[in-house]
Amino acid sequence: MTSMDIHQILDYLPHRYPILLVDRVLDLVPGERITALKNVTINEPFFPGHYPHHPVMPGVLIVEAMAQTGAVLMSKSLDIDPTGKTIMFISVDNARFRTPVRPGDLLRMEVEVVRARRDVFKFRGKATVGGKPAAEAEFA
């Protein structure tokens, strides 16, 4: 089991504000699974336009948060120096959105490896808020 703080996450992801969507890794087992958190605040740059009087985190950004979580797992699993390398999305399948994610929520992302071949990983992810499903998707 490995945990990571924001400083360690910044070593593994090229993302920065306003698109960095992983704040802490709670648990990571290379080649298997990862659990990470995103603290959703009213200060997120997308809330003024989505929606002004009823702010909701866009579903595509919830999927992006799961993908970034998967990218950390992939980097740690391959044991590579991520400097100068970028891990990219190549597919998203079976995305489902269950519960709106709002300011003040703690988004928990649980991502597991479904398949890994060389440097292509397929993941299954789910995001929850307070134990309730917020979203799920498969992605590579």
CSV table of C-alpha atoms in Angstrom, one decimal:
chain,number,residue,atom,x,y,z
A,1,MET,CA,0.0,0.0,0.0
A,2,THR,CA,1.3,3.4,-1.0
A,3,SER,CA,-0.1,6.8,-0.3
A,4,MET,CA,0.9,10.1,-2.0
A,5,ASP,CA,0.5,13.7,-1.1
A,6,ILE,CA,0.0,16.5,-3.7
A,7,HIS,CA,3.8,17.1,-4.0
A,8,GLN,CA,4.3,13.5,-5.0
A,9,ILE,CA,1.3,13.5,-7.4
A,10,LEU,CA,2.8,16.6,-9.1
A,11,ASP,CA,5.9,14.4,-9.8
A,12,TYR,CA,3.7,11.9,-11.7
A,13,LEU,CA,1.2,14.1,-13.5
A,14,PRO,CA,1.9,16.9,-16.0
A,15,HIS,CA,-1.5,18.5,-15.1
A,16,ARG,CA,-1.6,21.8,-13.2
A,17,TYR,CA,-4.3,24.3,-12.3
A,18,PRO,CA,-7.0,24.5,-13.5
A,19,ILE,CA,-7.1,20.9,-14.8
A,20,LEU,CA,-5.3,19.0,-12.0
A,21,LEU,CA,-8.1,16.9,-10.5
A,22,VAL,CA,-6.3,14.6,-8.0
A,23,ASP,CA,-5.4,16.0,-4.5
A,24,ARG,CA,-4.3,12.9,-2.6
A,25,VAL,CA,-3.7,9.2,-3.2
A,26,LEU,CA,-4.9,7.1,-0.3
A,27,ASP,CA,-3.9,3.7,-1.5
A,28,LEU,CA,-2.0,2.4,-4.5
A,29,VAL,CA,-1.0,-1.2,-5.4
A,30,PRO,CA,1.1,-1.1,-8.6
A,31,GLY,CA,-0.4,-3.0,-11.4
A,32,GLU,CA,-3.7,-3.5,-9.6
A,33,ARG,CA,-5.6,-0.5,-8.1
A,34,ILE,CA,-5.5,3.0,-6.7
A,35,THR,CA,-7.8,5.1,-4.5
A,36,ALA,CA,-7.6,8.9,-4.7
A,37,LEU,CA,-9.4,12.0,-3.6
A,38,LYS,CA,-10.5,15.3,-5.2
A,39,ASN,CA,-11.7,18.1,-2.8
A,40,VAL,CA,-14.3,19.9,-4.8
A,41,THR,CA,-14.6,23.6,-3.9
A,42,ILE,CA,-16.7,26.5,-5.0
A,43,ASN,CA,-13.5,28.0,-6.4
A,44,GLU,CA,-13.3,25.5,-9.2
A,45,PRO,CA,-13.1,27.5,-12.5
A,46,PHE,CA,-16.0,25.6,-14.1
A,47,PHE,CA,-18.7,26.4,-11.5
A,48,PRO,CA,-19.5,30.0,-12.6
A,49,GLY,CA,-20.7,28.6,-15.9
A,50,HIS,CA,-21.9,25.1,-14.9
A,51,TYR,CA,-24.4,26.3,-13.5
A,52,PRO,CA,-24.4,29.7,-11.8
A,53,HIS,CA,-27.3,29.1,-9.4
A,54,HIS,CA,-26.9,25.3,-9.0
A,55,PRO,CA,-23.2,24.4,-9.4
A,56,VAL,CA,-22.5,20.9,-10.6
A,57,MET,CA,-19.1,19.4,-11.6
A,58,PRO,CA,-19.3,18.4,-15.3
A,59,GLY,CA,-19.4,14.7,-15.8
A,60,VAL,CA,-16.5,14.9,-18.3
A,61,LEU,CA,-14.3,16.3,-15.5
A,62,ILE,CA,-15.3,13.5,-13.2
A,63,VAL,CA,-14.2,11.0,-15.9
A,64,GLU,CA,-11.0,13.1,-16.3
A,65,ALA,CA,-10.4,12.9,-12.5
A,66,MET,CA,-10.6,9.1,-12.8
A,67,ALA,CA,-8.3,9.1,-15.8
A,68,GLN,CA,-5.7,11.2,-14.0
A,69,THR,CA,-6.0,8.7,-11.1
A,70,GLY,CA,-5.3,5.9,-13.5
A,71,ALA,CA,-2.4,7.8,-15.0
A,72,VAL,CA,-0.7,7.9,-11.6
A,73,LEU,CA,-1.3,4.2,-11.2
A,74,MET,CA,0.1,3.5,-14.7
A,75,SER,CA,3.2,5.6,-14.0
A,76,LYS,CA,3.9,3.8,-10.7
A,77,SER,CA,3.1,0.4,-12.2
A,78,LEU,CA,5.6,0.9,-15.1
A,79,ASP,CA,8.1,2.4,-12.6
A,80,ILE,CA,9.1,5.1,-15.2
A,81,ASP,CA,10.5,8.6,-14.8
A,82,PRO,CA,7.4,10.6,-16.0
A,83,THR,CA,9.6,13.6,-16.9
A,84,GLY,CA,9.0,14.5,-20.5
A,85,LYS,CA,6.3,11.8,-20.9
A,86,THR,CA,2.6,12.3,-21.2
A,87,ILE,CA,0.0,9.6,-20.6
A,88,MET,CA,-3.0,10.2,-22.8
A,89,PHE,CA,-6.6,8.9,-23.0
A,90,ILE,CA,-7.3,6.7,-25.9
A,91,SER,CA,-10.9,5.6,-25.1
A,92,VAL,CA,-13.8,5.9,-22.7
A,93,ASP,CA,-16.5,3.3,-22.6
A,94,ASN,CA,-19.7,2.7,-20.6
A,95,ALA,CA,-19.6,6.1,-18.8
A,96,ARG,CA,-22.5,6.5,-16.4
A,97,PHE,CA,-23.4,9.4,-14.1
A,98,ARG,CA,-25.4,8.7,-11.0
A,99,THR,CA,-25.3,11.6,-8.5
A,100,PRO,CA,-24.3,15.3,-9.1
A,101,VAL,CA,-21.0,16.4,-7.6
A,102,ARG,CA,-21.3,19.8,-5.9
A,103,PRO,CA,-19.1,22.3,-4.1
A,104,GLY,CA,-18.0,20.9,-0.7
A,105,ASP,CA,-18.1,17.3,-1.9
A,106,LEU,CA,-15.1,15.0,-1.4
A,107,LEU,CA,-14.9,13.0,-4.7
A,108,ARG,CA,-13.3,9.5,-4.1
A,109,MET,CA,-12.0,7.8,-7.2
A,110,GLU,CA,-11.4,4.0,-7.2
A,111,VAL,CA,-9.6,2.8,-10.3
A,112,GLU,CA,-8.5,-0.8,-11.1
A,113,VAL,CA,-6.5,-2.3,-13.9
A,114,VAL,CA,-8.6,-4.5,-16.2
A,115,ARG,CA,-5.8,-5.2,-18.6
A,116,ALA,CA,-2.2,-4.1,-19.2
A,117,ARG,CA,-0.2,-4.7,-22.3
A,118,ARG,CA,3.2,-3.0,-22.5
A,119,ASP,CA,2.4,0.7,-22.2
A,120,VAL,CA,-1.4,0.5,-22.8
A,121,PHE,CA,-3.6,0.0,-19.7
A,122,LYS,CA,-7.4,-0.5,-19.6
A,123,PHE,CA,-9.0,0.7,-16.4
A,124,ARG,CA,-12.4,0.4,-14.6
A,125,GLY,CA,-13.1,3.4,-12.4
A,126,LYS,CA,-15.9,4.5,-10.1
A,127,ALA,CA,-16.3,7.8,-8.3
A,128,THR,CA,-18.3,8.3,-5.2
A,129,VAL,CA,-19.3,11.0,-2.8
A,130,GLY,CA,-20.2,10.1,0.7
A,131,GLY,CA,-20.3,6.4,-0.3
A,132,LYS,CA,-22.9,7.1,-3.0
A,133,PRO,CA,-22.0,6.4,-6.7
A,134,ALA,CA,-21.4,9.6,-8.7
A,135,ALA,CA,-19.9,8.1,-11.9
A,136,GLU,CA,-18.3,5.0,-13.4
A,137,ALA,CA,-16.5,4.3,-16.6
A,138,GLU,CA,-14.0,2.1,-18.4
A,139,PHE,CA,-11.1,3.9,-20.1
A,140,ALA,CA,-7.7,3.3,-21.6
